[in-house]
Each structure stands twice: as structure tokens, then as C-alpha cells.
Coordinates of C-alpha atoms in Angstrom, one line a residue:
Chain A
X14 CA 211.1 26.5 33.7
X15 CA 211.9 22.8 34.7
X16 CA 213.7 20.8 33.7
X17 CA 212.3 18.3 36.4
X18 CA 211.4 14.4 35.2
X19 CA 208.1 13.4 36.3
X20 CA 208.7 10.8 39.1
X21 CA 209.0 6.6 38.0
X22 CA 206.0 4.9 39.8
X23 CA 204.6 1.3 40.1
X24 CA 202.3 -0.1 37.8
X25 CA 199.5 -0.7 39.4
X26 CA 198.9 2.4 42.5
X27 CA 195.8 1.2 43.7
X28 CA 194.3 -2.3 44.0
X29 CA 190.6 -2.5 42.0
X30 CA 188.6 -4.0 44.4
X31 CA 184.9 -5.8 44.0
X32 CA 182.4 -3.7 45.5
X33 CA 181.3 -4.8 49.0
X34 CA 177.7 -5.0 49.9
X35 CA 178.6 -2.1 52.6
X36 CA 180.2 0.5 53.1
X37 CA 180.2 3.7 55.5
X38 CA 180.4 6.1 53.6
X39 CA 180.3 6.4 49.8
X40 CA 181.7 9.0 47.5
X41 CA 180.4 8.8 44.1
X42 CA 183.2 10.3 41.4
X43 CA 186.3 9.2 41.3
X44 CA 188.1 12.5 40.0
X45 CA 190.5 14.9 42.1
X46 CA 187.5 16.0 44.7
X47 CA 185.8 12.1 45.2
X48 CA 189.8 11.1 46.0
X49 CA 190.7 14.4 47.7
X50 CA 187.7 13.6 50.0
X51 CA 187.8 10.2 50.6
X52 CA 191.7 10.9 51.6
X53 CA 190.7 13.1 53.8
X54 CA 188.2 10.7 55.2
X55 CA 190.0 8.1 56.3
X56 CA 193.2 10.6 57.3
X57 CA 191.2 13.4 59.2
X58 CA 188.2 11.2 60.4
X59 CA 189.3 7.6 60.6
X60 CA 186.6 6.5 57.7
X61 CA 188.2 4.0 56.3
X62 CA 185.6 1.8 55.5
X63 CA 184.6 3.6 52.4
X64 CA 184.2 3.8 48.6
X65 CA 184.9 5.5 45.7
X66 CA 182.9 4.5 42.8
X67 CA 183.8 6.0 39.6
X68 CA 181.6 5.2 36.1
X69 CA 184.6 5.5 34.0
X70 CA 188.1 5.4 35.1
X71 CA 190.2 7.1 37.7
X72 CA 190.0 11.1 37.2
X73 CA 189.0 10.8 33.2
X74 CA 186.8 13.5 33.8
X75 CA 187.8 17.2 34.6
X76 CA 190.8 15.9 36.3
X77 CA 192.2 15.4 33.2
X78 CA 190.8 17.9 30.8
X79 CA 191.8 20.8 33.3
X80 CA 194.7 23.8 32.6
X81 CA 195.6 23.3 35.9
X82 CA 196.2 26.4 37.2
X83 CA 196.1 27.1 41.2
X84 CA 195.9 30.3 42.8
X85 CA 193.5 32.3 45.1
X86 CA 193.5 35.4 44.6
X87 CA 189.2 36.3 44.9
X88 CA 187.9 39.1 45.8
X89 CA 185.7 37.9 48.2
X90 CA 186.5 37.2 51.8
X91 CA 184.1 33.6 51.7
X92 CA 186.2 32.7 48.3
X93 CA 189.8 33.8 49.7
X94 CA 189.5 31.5 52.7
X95 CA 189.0 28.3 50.7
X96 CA 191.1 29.0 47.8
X97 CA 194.1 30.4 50.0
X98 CA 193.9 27.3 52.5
X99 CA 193.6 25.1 49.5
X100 CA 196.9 26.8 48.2
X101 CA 198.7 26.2 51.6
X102 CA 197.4 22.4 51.5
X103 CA 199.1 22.3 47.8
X104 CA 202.4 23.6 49.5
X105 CA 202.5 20.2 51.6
X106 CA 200.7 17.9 50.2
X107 CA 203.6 16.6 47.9
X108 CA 205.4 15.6 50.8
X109 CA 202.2 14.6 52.9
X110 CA 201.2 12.1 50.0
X111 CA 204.9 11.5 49.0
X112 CA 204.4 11.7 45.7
X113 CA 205.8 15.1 43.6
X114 CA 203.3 16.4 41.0
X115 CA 205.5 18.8 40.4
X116 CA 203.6 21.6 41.8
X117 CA 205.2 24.6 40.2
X118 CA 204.6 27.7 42.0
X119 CA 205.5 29.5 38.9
X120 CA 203.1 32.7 39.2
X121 CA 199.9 33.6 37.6
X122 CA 199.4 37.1 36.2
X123 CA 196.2 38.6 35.3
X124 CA 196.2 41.3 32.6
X125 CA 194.1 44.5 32.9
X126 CA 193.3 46.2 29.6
X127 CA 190.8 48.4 30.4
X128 CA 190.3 51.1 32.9
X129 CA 187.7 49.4 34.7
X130 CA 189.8 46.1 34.8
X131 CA 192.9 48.4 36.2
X132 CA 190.4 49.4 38.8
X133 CA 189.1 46.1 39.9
X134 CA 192.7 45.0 40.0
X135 CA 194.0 47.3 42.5
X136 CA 191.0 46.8 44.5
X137 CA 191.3 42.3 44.5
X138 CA 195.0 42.7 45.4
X139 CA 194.0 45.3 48.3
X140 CA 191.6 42.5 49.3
X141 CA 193.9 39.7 48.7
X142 CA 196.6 41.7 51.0
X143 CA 193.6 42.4 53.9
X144 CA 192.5 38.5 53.3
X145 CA 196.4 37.5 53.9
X146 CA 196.5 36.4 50.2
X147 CA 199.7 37.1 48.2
X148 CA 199.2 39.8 45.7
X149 CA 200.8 42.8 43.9
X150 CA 199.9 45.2 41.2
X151 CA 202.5 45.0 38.0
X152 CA 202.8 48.3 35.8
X153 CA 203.1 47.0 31.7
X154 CA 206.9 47.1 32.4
X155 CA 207.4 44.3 34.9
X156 CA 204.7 42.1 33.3
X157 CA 207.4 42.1 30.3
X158 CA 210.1 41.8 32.7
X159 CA 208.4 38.7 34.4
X160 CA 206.7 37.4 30.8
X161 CA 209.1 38.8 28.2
X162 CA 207.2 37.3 25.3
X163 CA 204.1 39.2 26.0
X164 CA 202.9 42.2 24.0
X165 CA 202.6 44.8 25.8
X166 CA 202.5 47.9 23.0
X167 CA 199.6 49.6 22.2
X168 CA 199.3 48.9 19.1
X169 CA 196.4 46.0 19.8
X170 CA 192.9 46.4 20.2
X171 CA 193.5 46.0 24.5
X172 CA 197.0 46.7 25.1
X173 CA 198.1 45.4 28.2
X174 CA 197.1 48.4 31.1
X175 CA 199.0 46.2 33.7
X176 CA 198.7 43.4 35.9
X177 CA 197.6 41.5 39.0
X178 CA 200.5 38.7 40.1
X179 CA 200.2 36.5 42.3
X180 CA 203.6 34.7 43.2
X181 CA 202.7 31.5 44.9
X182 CA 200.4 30.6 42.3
X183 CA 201.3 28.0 39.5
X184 CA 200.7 24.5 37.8
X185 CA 200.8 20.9 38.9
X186 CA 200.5 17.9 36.7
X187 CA 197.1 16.7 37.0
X188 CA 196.7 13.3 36.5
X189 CA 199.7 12.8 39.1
X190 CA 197.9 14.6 42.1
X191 CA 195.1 12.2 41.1
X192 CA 197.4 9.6 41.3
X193 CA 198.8 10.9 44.2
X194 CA 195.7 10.8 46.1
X195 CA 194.6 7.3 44.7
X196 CA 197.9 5.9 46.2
X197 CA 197.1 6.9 49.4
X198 CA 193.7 6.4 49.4
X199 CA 194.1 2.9 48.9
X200 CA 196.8 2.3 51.4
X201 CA 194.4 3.9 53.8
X202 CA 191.6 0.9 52.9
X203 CA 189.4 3.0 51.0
X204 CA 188.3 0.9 48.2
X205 CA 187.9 2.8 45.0
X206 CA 185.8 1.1 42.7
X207 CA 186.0 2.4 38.5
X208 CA 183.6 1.2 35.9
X209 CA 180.9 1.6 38.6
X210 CA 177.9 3.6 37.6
X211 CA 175.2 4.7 39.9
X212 CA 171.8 4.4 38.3
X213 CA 170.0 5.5 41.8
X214 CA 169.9 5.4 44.9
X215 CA 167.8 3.3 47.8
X216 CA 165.8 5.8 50.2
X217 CA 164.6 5.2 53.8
X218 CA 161.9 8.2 53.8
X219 CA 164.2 10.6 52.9
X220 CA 167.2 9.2 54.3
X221 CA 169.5 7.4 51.9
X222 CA 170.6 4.3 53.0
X223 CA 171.7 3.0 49.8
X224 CA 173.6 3.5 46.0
X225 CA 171.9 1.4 43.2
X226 CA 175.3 0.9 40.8
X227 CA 175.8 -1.1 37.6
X228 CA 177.1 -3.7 39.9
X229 CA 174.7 -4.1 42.2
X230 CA 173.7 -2.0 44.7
X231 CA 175.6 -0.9 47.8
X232 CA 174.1 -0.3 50.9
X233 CA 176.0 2.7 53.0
X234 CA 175.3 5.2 55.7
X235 CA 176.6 8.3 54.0
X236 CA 176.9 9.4 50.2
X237 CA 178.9 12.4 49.0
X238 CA 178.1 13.7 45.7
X239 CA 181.7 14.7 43.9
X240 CA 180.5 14.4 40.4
X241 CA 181.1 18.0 38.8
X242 CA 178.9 18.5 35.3
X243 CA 176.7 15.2 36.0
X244 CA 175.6 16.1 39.6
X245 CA 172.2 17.5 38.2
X246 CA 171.7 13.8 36.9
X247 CA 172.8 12.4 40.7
X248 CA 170.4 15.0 42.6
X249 CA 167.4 14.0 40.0
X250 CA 168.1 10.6 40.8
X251 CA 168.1 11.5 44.7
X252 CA 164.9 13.4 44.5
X253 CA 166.2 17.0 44.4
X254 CA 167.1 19.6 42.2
X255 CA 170.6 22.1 42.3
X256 CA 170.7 25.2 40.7
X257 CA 173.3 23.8 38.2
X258 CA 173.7 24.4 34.6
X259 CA 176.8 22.2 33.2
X260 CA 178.4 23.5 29.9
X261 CA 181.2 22.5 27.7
X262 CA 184.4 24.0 28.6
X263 CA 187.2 23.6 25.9
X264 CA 191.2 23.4 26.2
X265 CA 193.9 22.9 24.1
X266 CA 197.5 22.7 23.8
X267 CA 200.6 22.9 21.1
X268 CA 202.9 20.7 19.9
X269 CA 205.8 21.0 22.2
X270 CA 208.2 24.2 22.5
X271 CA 211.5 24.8 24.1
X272 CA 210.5 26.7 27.7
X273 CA 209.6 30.3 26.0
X274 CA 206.7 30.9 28.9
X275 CA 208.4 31.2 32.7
X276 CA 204.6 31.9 34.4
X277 CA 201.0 31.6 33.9
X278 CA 199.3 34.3 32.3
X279 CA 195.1 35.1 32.2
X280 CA 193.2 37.9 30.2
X281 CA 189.6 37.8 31.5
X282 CA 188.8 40.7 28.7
X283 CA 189.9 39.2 25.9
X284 CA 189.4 35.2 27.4
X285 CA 192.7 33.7 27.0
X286 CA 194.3 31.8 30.0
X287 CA 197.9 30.4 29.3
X288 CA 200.7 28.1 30.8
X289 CA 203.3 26.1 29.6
X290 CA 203.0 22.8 30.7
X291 CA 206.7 21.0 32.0
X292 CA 206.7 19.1 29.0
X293 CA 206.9 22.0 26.5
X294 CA 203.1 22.2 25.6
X295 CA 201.3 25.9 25.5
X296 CA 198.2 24.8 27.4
X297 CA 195.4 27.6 26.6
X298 CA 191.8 27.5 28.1
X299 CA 189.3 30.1 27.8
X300 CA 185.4 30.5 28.2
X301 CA 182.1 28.0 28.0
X302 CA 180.8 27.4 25.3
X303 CA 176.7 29.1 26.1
X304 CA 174.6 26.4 25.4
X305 CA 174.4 23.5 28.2
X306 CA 175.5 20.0 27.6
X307 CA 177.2 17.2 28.1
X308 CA 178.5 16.2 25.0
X309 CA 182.3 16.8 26.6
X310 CA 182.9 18.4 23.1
X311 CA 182.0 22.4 22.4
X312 CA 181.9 24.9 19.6
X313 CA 184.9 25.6 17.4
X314 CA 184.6 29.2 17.1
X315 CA 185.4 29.5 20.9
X316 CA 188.7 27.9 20.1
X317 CA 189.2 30.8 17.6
X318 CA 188.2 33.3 19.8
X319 CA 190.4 32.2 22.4
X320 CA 193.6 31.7 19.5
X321 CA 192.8 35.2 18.4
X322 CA 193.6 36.2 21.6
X323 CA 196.3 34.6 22.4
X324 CA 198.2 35.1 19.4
X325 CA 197.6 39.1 19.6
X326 CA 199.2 38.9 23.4
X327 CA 201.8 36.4 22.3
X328 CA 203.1 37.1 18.8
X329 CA 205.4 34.5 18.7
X330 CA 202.5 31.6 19.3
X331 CA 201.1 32.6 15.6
X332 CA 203.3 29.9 14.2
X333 CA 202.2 27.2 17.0
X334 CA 200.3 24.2 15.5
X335 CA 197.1 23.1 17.5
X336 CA 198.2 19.7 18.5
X337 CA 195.0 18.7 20.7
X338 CA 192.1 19.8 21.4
X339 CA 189.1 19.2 23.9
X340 CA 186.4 19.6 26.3
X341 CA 184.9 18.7 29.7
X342 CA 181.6 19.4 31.3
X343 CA 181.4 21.6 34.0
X344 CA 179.1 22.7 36.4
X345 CA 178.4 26.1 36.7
X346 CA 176.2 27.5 39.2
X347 CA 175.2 31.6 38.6
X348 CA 177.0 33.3 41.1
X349 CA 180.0 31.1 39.9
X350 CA 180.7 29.5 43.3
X351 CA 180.6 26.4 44.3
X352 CA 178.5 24.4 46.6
X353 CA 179.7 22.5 49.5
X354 CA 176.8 20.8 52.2
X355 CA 174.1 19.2 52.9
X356 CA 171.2 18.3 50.6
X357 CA 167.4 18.4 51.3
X358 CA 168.2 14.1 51.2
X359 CA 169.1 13.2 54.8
X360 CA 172.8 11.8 55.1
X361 CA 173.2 13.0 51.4
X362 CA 175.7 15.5 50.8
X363 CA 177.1 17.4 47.6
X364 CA 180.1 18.7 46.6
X365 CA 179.9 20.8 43.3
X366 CA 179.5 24.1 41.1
X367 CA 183.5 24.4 41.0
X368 CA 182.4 25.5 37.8
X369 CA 185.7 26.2 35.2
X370 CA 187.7 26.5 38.2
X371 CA 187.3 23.1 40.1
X372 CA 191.4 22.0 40.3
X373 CA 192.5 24.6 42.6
X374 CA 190.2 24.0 45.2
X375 CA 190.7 20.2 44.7
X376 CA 192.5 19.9 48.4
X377 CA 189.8 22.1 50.1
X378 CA 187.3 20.7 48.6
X379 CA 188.5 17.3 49.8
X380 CA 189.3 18.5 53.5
X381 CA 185.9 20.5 53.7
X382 CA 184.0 17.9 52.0
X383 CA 185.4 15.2 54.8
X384 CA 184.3 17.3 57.2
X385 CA 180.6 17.8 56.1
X386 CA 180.3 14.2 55.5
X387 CA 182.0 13.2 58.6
X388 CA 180.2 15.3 61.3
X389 CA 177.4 16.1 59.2
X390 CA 177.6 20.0 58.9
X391 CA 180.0 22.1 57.5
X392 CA 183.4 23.0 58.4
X393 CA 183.9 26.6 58.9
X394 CA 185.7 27.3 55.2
X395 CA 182.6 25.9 53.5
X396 CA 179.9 26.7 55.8
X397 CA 179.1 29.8 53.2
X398 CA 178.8 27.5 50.2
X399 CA 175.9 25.8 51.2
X400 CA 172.5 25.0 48.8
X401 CA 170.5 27.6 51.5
X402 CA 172.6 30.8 50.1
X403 CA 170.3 30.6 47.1
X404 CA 167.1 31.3 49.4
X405 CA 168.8 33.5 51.7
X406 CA 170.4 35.8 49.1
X407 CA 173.5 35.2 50.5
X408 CA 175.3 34.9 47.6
X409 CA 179.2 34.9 47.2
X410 CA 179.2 36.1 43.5
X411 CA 183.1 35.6 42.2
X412 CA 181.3 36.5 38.3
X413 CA 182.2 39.9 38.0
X414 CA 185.0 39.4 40.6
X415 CA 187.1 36.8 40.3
X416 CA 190.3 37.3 38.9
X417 CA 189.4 35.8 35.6
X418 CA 185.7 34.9 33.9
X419 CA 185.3 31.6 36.2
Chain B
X26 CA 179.7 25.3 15.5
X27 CA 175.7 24.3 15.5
X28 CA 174.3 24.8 12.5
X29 CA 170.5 26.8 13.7
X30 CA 167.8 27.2 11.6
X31 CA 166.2 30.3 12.5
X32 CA 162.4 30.5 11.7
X33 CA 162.5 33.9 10.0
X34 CA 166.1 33.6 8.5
X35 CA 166.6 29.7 8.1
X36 CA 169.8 28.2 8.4
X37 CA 173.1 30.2 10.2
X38 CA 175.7 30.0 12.6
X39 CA 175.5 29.7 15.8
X40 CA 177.9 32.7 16.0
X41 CA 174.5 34.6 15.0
X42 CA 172.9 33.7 17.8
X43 CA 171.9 34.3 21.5
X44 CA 171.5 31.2 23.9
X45 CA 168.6 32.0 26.2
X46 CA 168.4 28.8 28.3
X47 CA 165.6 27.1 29.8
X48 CA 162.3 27.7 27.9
X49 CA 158.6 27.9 29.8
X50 CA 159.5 29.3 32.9
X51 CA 157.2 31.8 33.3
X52 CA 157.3 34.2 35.6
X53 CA 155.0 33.7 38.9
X54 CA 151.8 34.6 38.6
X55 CA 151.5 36.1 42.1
X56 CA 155.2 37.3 43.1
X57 CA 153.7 39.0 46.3
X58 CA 152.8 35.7 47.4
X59 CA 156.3 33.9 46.7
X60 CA 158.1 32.9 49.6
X61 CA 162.0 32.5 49.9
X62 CA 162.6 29.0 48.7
X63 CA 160.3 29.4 45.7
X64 CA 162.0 32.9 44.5
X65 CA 165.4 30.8 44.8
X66 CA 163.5 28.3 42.1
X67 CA 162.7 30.7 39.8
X68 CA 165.5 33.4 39.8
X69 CA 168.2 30.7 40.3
X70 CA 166.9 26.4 39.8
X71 CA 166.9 25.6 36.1
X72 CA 166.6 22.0 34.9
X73 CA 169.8 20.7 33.6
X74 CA 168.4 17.8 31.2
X75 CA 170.9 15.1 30.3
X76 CA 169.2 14.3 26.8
X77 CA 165.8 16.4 25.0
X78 CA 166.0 19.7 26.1
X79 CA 163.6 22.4 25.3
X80 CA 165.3 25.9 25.5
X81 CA 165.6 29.6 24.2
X82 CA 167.6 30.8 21.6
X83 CA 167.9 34.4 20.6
X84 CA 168.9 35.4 16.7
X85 CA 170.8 38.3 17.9
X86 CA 172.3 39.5 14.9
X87 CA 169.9 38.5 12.1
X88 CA 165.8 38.8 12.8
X89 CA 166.2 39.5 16.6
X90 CA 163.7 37.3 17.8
X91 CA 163.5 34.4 20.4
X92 CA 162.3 31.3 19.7
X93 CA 162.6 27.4 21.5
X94 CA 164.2 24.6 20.4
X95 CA 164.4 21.0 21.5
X96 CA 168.1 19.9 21.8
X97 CA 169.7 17.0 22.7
X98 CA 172.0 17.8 25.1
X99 CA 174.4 14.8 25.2
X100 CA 174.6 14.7 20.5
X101 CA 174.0 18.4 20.5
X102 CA 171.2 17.3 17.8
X103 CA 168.2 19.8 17.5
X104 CA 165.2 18.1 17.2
X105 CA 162.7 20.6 16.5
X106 CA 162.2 24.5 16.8
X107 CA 159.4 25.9 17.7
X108 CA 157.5 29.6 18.3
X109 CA 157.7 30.9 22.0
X110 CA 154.8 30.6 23.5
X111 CA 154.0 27.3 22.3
X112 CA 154.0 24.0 24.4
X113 CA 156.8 21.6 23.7
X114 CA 156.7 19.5 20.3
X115 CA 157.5 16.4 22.1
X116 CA 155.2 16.5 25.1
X117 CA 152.2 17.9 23.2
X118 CA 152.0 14.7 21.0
X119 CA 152.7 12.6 23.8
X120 CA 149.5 14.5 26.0
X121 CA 147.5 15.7 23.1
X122 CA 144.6 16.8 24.6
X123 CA 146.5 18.8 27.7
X124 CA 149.9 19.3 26.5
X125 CA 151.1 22.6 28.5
X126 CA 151.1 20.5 31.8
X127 CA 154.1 18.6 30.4
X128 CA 156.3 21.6 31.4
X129 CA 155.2 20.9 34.9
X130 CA 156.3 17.3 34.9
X131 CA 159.4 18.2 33.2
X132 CA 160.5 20.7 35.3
X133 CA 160.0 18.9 38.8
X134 CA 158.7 15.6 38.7
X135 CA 161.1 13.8 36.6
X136 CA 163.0 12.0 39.9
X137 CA 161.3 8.8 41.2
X138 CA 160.7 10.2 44.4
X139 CA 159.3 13.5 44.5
X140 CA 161.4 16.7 45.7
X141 CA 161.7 16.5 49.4
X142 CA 162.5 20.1 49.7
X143 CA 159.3 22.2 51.4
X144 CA 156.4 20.6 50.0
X145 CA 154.8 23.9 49.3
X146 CA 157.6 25.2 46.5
X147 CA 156.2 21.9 44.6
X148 CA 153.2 22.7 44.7
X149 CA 153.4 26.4 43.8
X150 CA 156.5 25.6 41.1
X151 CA 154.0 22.8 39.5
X152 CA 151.1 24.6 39.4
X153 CA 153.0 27.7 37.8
X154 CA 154.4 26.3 34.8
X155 CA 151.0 24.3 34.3
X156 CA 148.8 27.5 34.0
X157 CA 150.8 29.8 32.9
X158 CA 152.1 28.1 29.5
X159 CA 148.4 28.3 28.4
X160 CA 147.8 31.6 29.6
X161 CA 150.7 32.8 27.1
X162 CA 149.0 30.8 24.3
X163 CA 145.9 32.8 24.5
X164 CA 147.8 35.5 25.4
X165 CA 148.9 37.5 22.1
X166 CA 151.7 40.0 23.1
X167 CA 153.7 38.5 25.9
X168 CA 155.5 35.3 25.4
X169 CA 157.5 34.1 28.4
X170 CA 160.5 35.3 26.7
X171 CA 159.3 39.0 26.4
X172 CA 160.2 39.7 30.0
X173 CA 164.1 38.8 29.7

């Protein structure tokens, strides 16, 4: 664990500019992808005459309501290639935005407690190995030996069969790589603009040309759609539809606890996902809640489902008070990957469907999303994410195959 | 935890239930004739309503039978609940005297501009959802929902 303090910084990190009647480009969400992608922007494309507009404030959205957990270990070739580069970008971009979110690259295990997850298990690392992703197969005795306060006897309804790990894998502090991103974004020029609320947007034909906000509209050349469990609402305003159904997602975490938790651990088959955060928090995450919405608020017997199963793996959280709990909206799409491209609106572009597992991919997103926007097709990592895979059949479906229901 | 008031049970937990999603989307009427784009509507584009939303519900472990239910999607409030099969509370008062083709304005017309994706999936996914919901009406053994 660290013992690491979380970096002094300035008040004020970014100016909050007026909008301008013009822009370039404009990115509507300001959360981790809208700033990862207008960083990229101006760094990798010289756009620097651009916006972030944000209806609430900076990163309130999933950026803050995330467990933060980062790894990459898909099964799928298309899925390994974004999520691995995104890794390597969280490896530098610390230093590259010079600000430490404490990235901590503190493992992630995920348990097998069936035969068939044992299976699938050896088969992803055997892909994660082929794909140049970092990846071994644990027997029950070195998950203990690597999370000693996991059960591992059989004397639970799924005892622990063994383990994918993934080494590099780990935690950052969210709000801080938002932050991080912010900073830089604004001493790049990029304006980013909160309490800014599209209602629609001004269309040449089909070509937008224009964002109708709140405060007033803007007229641009370029918008990019980063706004997770509300880009249905966007697309509808735009004059198109995405195969997006957005769903609560809960979290929660503890009161604070010496370090007692040295990695991250995730149980797909019985829905648990569990870090703890640097501060001393348990921070537990599990499944949707099934019914759509946007309430940012779910069900509460998901949060007992997801206790139950934490408490049978970790005995010792049974005496752990709930000290917060709550929910986000994402955007799930149904072969839970995301979608990165072009729309049918000309010089309209969307980033979304990250689903539950938006933060890892918050750098590649960014970097791909620049590019799309940029050049105006897709960079070669997201080139299989576009909106056509759902006509061609080309689907890239993580559901069954991701490390962890997703 | 919603509380759902299942029309053959009445009132239990959502914990009893099955969430079915989007209700009237029928299934085409002439699936030979389907080209890519509007397969990838039906098998994959569901609306995602901010606000009323009319969808399927499922009372898996009591009666075992679907029904719809108009839900607001931002309060989680349920409006009304309603037999599959029927046309939407809401829209049938609003169009009394043609009430099914509310589905089809729900389902693709709601943006101010129309779709600009091929002009032909809007035809075909408007004129699906128009016909069809009456077609179940009169129809008395296969509800959209049946098929699922």
C-alpha cells in the first residue's frame, strides 16, 4: 500500500472562460474522455482553438462515480489493442501532464470459481500473452499469497478455483487525472466551459455547423460527442439514433481501514469488484441495475447482492460499515464495447458505450477520439469500434469475454 | 428497490421480476426483405428515453407473465401498467382515434430533424411498428412479447 500524500495544487487549475461565438472544434462533456480528447487535440493536432462544454461541473459525472480500476486484459484482439495502449499511455502520462494521480500499478486479479471460468481464464491470459498483454494464471495458493485476506477454502458456495493476474494493472485517483488533464488542457488554450448545457444543435443539411447551449449558441466546425449515459439524448437532438441503453451502475465504499487489501480483486461469478482506495476506503462496484435510467441512483438489493459477495470472499469486511453509497449512468451498448467514429451527421463524431468500464480506456479514448475528430476517420486502434459494426455483424463482443461482467 | 404492481399478483419487489426492455417492437413483418442497416435496428437500436418510457417487465418468479409499463426514466416513477399487446396509455389518449401509430413516432421521429441515416430503414422501421401494433391487437395468441 501507500503511504503516498496526494500532491498540494493551486486553487484554481483552469481559468472558466465565457463561451466564444466560435470555436473549431467542440467537445461536449467535460468528464475524463471530453478532457482526454481535447488534450489530445491541441497536443497531437495543434487544435487549440476549441471547447469543452460541460452541463454540470468538471468530471461530476462517471469520472467521479468510477472504482477506478485500469487494466487490459480482453480477450479479444480489437479490445486488447485499445485497452493495452491505453495502459502504456497511463504509464507516462503522470510525467507527460506533470501531475501524479498516483497511478498505482498494484494488480488486478480475477477469481475463477467455476470450471468454465477456470477455462476461459487460461484461455484470456493465453490471448493476453499472444496480444503482448501481461498476464498469468494463479493456482488458489498464490491468490492468498498475493491477497492474504481472501477466502480461498471451500467451504463457500464458489470457492475460489484460481485466478487470472494481471501485474501492471491498478488504481489511480480519479478526480486528479481529471484534474490533471484540465490543467493542461487549459494551458494549451482550450477553453473548457461548465454549467454549459447543449439543448441542440444548428444543422447545415446534415452537416453540423453549430451547438445550441444554455448560453447561447456556438457556432464550430466539428463536434465530438463524449457524454457517456446521456449520449442517446445528444444523438436525438442531432437527428440520429445509437444502439445505447444507459443504466444505473452503483458503487460504494467503507469508512476508512488501515491498508488490509495490497491489489485489486474482481469475481465476475459472484459480481464483486474490490480495491482499496490510498486513503483507506474499500471501494466495491458490481453490476447494473436492469432497468434503464437516468436517475444516477439504482436498486438497493444490488448493493446487497454485491456485499454478500464480498463479505463471503473477504471475511474480515463483515464488520465494515457502508460509509457511501452511489450511482452513475452508463452507457451500455449489447456487445459491451464501446463506440468510437463517425456518425450518420456530417462533421459529427461520438465517442461512447464504455459501458461500466469507461476509466481505463480514458487515455485511448482521448488519443483515438483526437484523431477521428481531427482527420475525420478513425485511427487504427478504434477503427473497429465504429457505429457500422452493428450492420456489418462485426461485432467485438467483450460480454461473455471480458475479464469481468463489463 | 421498485415497488411493481403486477397485474395478476399486485404489488412485489422488484427482486420478483424480469426487466424486458423496450416494449412494441415487433418483429418485421417481412424479414426476407430486411436489408443490413434495418436488421441492425431491430436486433440492436432500442430507444433510450430520458423521461416516459414504455417497456417490458417479466414477473419471473410469481405469475410468469409479461406485461408493459410506462416508467419515468429520470424519477423511476411508474406511471401506468398495461397488458402486452395494447398501445401505450399515454399516446392512445393523446391520438384516440389512431393510437398504435404513436409507437412509430416514438421510436424514430422524436429528433427535430429526421434520421439522416438511409432513408429507406425510416421508412420500413416506421411503417413496422405502425401496423404491426394493431395486428397484435386483433391478433389473440401472439403478443410482441411471445417471441422473446
Amino acid at each position: 500500500m501507500s503511504n503516498q500524500q496526494l500532491p498540494e495544487h493551486p486553487d484554481f487549475l483552469w481559468r472558466n472562460p465565457e463561451p466564444k461565438s466560435s470555436y473549431d472544434a467542440v467537445i461536449v462533456g467535460g468528464g475524463g474522455h471530453g478532457l482526454a480528447t481535447a488534450y489530445f487535440l491541441a497536443k497531437n493536432h495543434g487544435m487549440t482553438n476549441i471547447a469543452v462544454l460541460e452541463k454540470g461541473w468538471l468530471a461530476g459525472g462517471n469520472m467521479a462515480r468510477n472504482t477506478t480500476i485500469i487494466r487490459s486484459n480482453y480477450l479479444w484482439d480489437e479490445s486488447a489493442a485499445i485497452y493495452e495502449h491505453a495502459l502504456k499511455l497511463w504509464e507516462v502520462l503522470p510525467e507527460e501532464l506533470e501531475y501524479d494521480f498516483l497511478f498505482s500499478q498494484r494488480g488486478v486479479m480475477n477469481l475463477a470459481h467455476t470450471l468454465g471460468d477456470v477455462r476461459e481464464s487460461i484461455r484470456r491470459v493465453g490471448a493476453n500473452k499472444l496480444n503482448g498483454v501481461d498476464a498469468e494464471w494463479l493456482e488458489p495458493d498464490q491468490v492468498k499469497e498475493l491477497c492474504p485476506i481472501l477466502n480461498i477454502s471451500d467451504n463457500i458456495r464458489y470457492p475460489v478455483m484460481g485466478a487470472t493476474y494481471q501485474p501492471r494493472a491498478g488504481i489511480a485517483k480519479h478526480d486528479h487525472v481529471a484534474w490533471a488533464f484540465a490543467r493542461k488542457c487549459d494551458e494549451l488554450g482550450v477553453d473548457i466551459i461548465q454549467n454549459c448545457e447543449v439543448t441542440g444543435f444548428v444543422k447545415d443539411g446534415n452537416r453540423v455547423v453549430g451547438v445550441k447551449t444554455n448560453r447561447g449558441t456556438i457556432n464550430t466546425e466539428k463536434v465530438g460527442l463524449c457524454a457517456a449515459g446521456h449520449s442517446s439524448v445528444l444523438a436525438e437532438m442531432a437527428g440520429f439514433r445509437l444502439p445505447i441503453q444507459s443504466h444505473p451502475l452503483q458503487a460504494l465504499v467503507s469508512e476508512l481501514h488501515e491498508p488490509v487489501h495490497p491489489t485489486v480483486v474482481m469475481s465476475n461469478h459472484v459480481h464483486v469488484y474490490v480495491s482499496q482506495a490510498h486513503k483507506g476506503e474499500l471501494v466495491m462496484g458490481a453490476g447494473v441495475d436492469s432497468y434503464n435510467g437516468y436517475g444516477q441512483r439504482g436498486s438497493f438489493h444490488v448493493i446487497e447482492h454485491q456485499m454478500a459477495a464480498a463479505v463471503e470472499l473477504f471475511p474480515i469486511f463483515a464488520r465494515a460499515h457502508v460509509l457511501r453509497t452511489w450511482g452513475g449512468i452508463v452507457d451500455t451498448t449489447l456487445d459491451a464495447s464501446p463506440i468510437v467514429g463517425t456518425t450518420p451527421v456530417e462533421n459529427m463524431f461520438v465517442n461512447c458505450g464504455w459501458g461500466t468500464g469507461g476509466f481505463k480506456g480514458t487515455p485511448a479514448a482521448g488519443l483515438t477520439f483526437a484523431h477521428t475528430i481531427a482527420t475525420g476517420t478513425p485511427h487504427e486502434l478504434n477503427r473497429p469500434f465504429a457505429l457500422e459494426r452493428f450492420e456489418t455483424g462485426a461485432l467485438i463482443d467483450e460480454h461473455g469475454a471480458a475479464a469481468v461482467a463489463h | 428497490m421498485l415497488l411493481i404492481s403486477c397485474p395478476n399478483c399486485g404489488s412485489r419487489d422488484e427482486t420478483e421480476f424480469h426487466y424486458g426492455g423496450q416494449a412494441h417492437v415487433p418483429y418485421p413483418e417481412n424479414p426476407s426483405g430486411l436489408n443490413d442497416r434495418e436488421w441492425a435496428e431491430f436486433l440492436f437500436y432500442r430507444d433510450n428515453t430520458k423521461g416516459i418510457f414504455a417497456e417490458r417487465w417479466l414477473h419471473s418468479t410469481g405469475c410468469r407473465q409479461w406485461f408493459n409499463m410506462l416508467r419515468d426514466t429520470v424519477t423511476y416513477d411508474i406511471q401506468s401498467i398495461y397488458p402486452m399487446g395494447a398501445p401505450r396509455p399515454d399516446k392512445a389518449a393523446a391520438a384516440p382515434e389512431s393510437g398504435t401509430a404513436s409507437t412509430a413516432a416514438d421510436s424514430t421521429t422524436t429528433g427535430s430533424a429526421a434520421p439522416s441515416i438511409a432513408a429507406t430503414s425510416i421508412t420500413s422501421t416506421s411503417t413496422a411498428p405502425s401496423t404491426a401494433p394493431s395486428t397484435t391487437q386483433s391478433g389473440t395468441t401472439a403478443p410482441e412479447g411471445a417471441t422473446k
